[in-house]
PDB file of C-alpha atoms in Angstrom:
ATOM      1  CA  UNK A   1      15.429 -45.643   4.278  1.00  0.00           C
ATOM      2  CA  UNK A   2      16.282 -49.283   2.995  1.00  0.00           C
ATOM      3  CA  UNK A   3      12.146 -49.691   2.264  1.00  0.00           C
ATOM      4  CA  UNK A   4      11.948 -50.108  -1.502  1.00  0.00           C
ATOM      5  CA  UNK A   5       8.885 -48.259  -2.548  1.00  0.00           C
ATOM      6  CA  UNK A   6       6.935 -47.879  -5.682  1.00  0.00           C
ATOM      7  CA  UNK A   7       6.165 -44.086  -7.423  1.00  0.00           C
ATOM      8  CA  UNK A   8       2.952 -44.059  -6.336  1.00  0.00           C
ATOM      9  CA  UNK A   9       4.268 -44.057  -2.883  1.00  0.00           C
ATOM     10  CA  UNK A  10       6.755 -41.940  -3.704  1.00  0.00           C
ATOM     11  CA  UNK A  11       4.327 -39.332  -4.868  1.00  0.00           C
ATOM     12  CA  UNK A  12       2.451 -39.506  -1.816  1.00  0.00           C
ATOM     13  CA  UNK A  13       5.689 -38.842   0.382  1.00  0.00           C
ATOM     14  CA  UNK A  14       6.847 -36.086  -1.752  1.00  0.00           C
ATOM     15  CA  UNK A  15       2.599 -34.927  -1.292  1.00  0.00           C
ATOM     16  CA  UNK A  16       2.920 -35.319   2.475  1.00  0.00           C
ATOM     17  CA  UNK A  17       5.995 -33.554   3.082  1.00  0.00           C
ATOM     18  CA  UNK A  18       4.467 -30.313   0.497  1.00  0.00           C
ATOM     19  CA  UNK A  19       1.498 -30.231   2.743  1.00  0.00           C
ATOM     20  CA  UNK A  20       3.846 -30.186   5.897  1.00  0.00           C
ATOM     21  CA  UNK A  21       6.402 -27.634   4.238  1.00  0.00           C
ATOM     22  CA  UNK A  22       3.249 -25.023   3.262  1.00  0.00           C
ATOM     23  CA  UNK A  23       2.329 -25.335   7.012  1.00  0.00           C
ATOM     24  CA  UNK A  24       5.151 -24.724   8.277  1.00  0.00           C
ATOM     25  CA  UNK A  25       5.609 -21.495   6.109  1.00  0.00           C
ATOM     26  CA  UNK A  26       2.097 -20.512   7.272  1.00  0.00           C
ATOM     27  CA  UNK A  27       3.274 -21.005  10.677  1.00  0.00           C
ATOM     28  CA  UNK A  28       6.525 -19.309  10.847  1.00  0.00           C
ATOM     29  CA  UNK A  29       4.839 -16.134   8.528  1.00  0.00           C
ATOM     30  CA  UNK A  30       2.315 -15.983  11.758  1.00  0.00           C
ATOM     31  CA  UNK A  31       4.843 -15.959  14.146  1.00  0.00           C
ATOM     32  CA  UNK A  32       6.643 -13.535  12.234  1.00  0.00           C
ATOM     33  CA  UNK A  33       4.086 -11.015  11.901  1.00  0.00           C
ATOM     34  CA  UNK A  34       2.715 -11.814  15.712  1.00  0.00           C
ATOM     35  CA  UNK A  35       6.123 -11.013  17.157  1.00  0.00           C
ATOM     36  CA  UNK A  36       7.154  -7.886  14.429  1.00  0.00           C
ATOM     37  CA  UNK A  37       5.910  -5.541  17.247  1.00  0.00           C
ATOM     38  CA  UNK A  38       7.342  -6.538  20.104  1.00  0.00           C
ATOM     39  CA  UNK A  39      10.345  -8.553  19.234  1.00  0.00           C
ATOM     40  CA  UNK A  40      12.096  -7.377  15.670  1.00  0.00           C
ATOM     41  CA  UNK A  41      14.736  -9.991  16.002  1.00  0.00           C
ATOM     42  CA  UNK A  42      12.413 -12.712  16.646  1.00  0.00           C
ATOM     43  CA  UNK A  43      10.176 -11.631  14.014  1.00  0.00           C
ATOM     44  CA  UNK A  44      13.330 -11.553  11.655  1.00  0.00           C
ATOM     45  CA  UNK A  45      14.071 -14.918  12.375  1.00  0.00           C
ATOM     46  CA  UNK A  46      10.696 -16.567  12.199  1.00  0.00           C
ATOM     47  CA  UNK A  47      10.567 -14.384   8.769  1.00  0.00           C
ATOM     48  CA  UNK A  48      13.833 -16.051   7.872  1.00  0.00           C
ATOM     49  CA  UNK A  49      12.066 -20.132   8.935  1.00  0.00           C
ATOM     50  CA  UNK A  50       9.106 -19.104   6.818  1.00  0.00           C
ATOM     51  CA  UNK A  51      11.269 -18.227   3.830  1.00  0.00           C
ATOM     52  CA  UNK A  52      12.805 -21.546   4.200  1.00  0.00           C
ATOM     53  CA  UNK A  53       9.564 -23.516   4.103  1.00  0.00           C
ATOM     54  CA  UNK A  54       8.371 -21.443   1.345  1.00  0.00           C
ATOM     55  CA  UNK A  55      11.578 -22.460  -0.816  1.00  0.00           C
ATOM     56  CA  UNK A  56      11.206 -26.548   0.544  1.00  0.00           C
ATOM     57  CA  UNK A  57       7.492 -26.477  -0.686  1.00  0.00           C
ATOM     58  CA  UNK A  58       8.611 -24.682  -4.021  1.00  0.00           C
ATOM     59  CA  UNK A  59      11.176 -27.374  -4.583  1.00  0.00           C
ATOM     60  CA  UNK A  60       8.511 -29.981  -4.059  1.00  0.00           C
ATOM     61  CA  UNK A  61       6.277 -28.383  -6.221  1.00  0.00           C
ATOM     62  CA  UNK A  62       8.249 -28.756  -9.150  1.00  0.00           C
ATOM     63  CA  UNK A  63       9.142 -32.258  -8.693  1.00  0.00           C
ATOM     64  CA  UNK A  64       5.252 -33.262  -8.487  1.00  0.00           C
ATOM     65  CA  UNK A  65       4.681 -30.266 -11.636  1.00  0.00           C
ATOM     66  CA  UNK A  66       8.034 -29.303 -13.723  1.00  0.00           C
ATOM     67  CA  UNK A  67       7.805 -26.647 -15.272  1.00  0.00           C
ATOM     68  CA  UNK A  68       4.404 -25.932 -13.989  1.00  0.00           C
ATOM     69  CA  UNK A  69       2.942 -22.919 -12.789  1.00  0.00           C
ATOM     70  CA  UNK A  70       3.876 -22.566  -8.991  1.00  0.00           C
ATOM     71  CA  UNK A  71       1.225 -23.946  -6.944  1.00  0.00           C
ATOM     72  CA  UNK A  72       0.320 -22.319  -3.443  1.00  0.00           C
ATOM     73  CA  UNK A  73      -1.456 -23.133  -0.505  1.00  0.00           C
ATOM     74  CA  UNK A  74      -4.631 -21.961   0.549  1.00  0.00           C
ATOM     75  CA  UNK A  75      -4.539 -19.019   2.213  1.00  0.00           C
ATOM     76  CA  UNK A  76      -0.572 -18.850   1.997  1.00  0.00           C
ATOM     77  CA  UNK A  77       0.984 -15.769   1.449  1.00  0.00           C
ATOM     78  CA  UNK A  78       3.953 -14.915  -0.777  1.00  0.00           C
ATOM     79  CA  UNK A  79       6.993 -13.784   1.247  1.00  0.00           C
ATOM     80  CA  UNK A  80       9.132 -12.170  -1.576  1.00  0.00           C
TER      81      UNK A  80
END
């Protein structure tokens, strides 16, 4: 990443890659709960890949908001 870029487009990486971490914890939580049933270590794992989106997107929220309240996605649910 050589690109020189100004905030604005800074903001609107750190925006994107929010948006992509929150879907990614929605998408591992699914598989999660999908596979609890059938497959407990494959649940445990996707559990584990949604935990790790969750804490990305948390990290990104407070560099767009410090100090702010945490913001979630729609629809996203709290793992912990």
């Amino acid at each position: 990443m050589t690109d020189v870029v100004d905030a604005d487009e800074l903001l609107r990486r750190i925006q994107r890659g929010r948006d992509r971490a929150a879907e990614g914890a929605r998408l591992w939580a699914d598989r999660a709960q999908a596979l609890t049933a059938g497959d407990p270590d494959g649940a445990r794992d996707a559990a584990a890949w949604a935990r790790a989106y969750e804490a990305v997107l948390r990290v990104l929220d407070e560099i767009v908001r410090p100090g702010g309240p945490p913001l979630t996605a729609e629809g996203m649910r709290r793992l912990t």
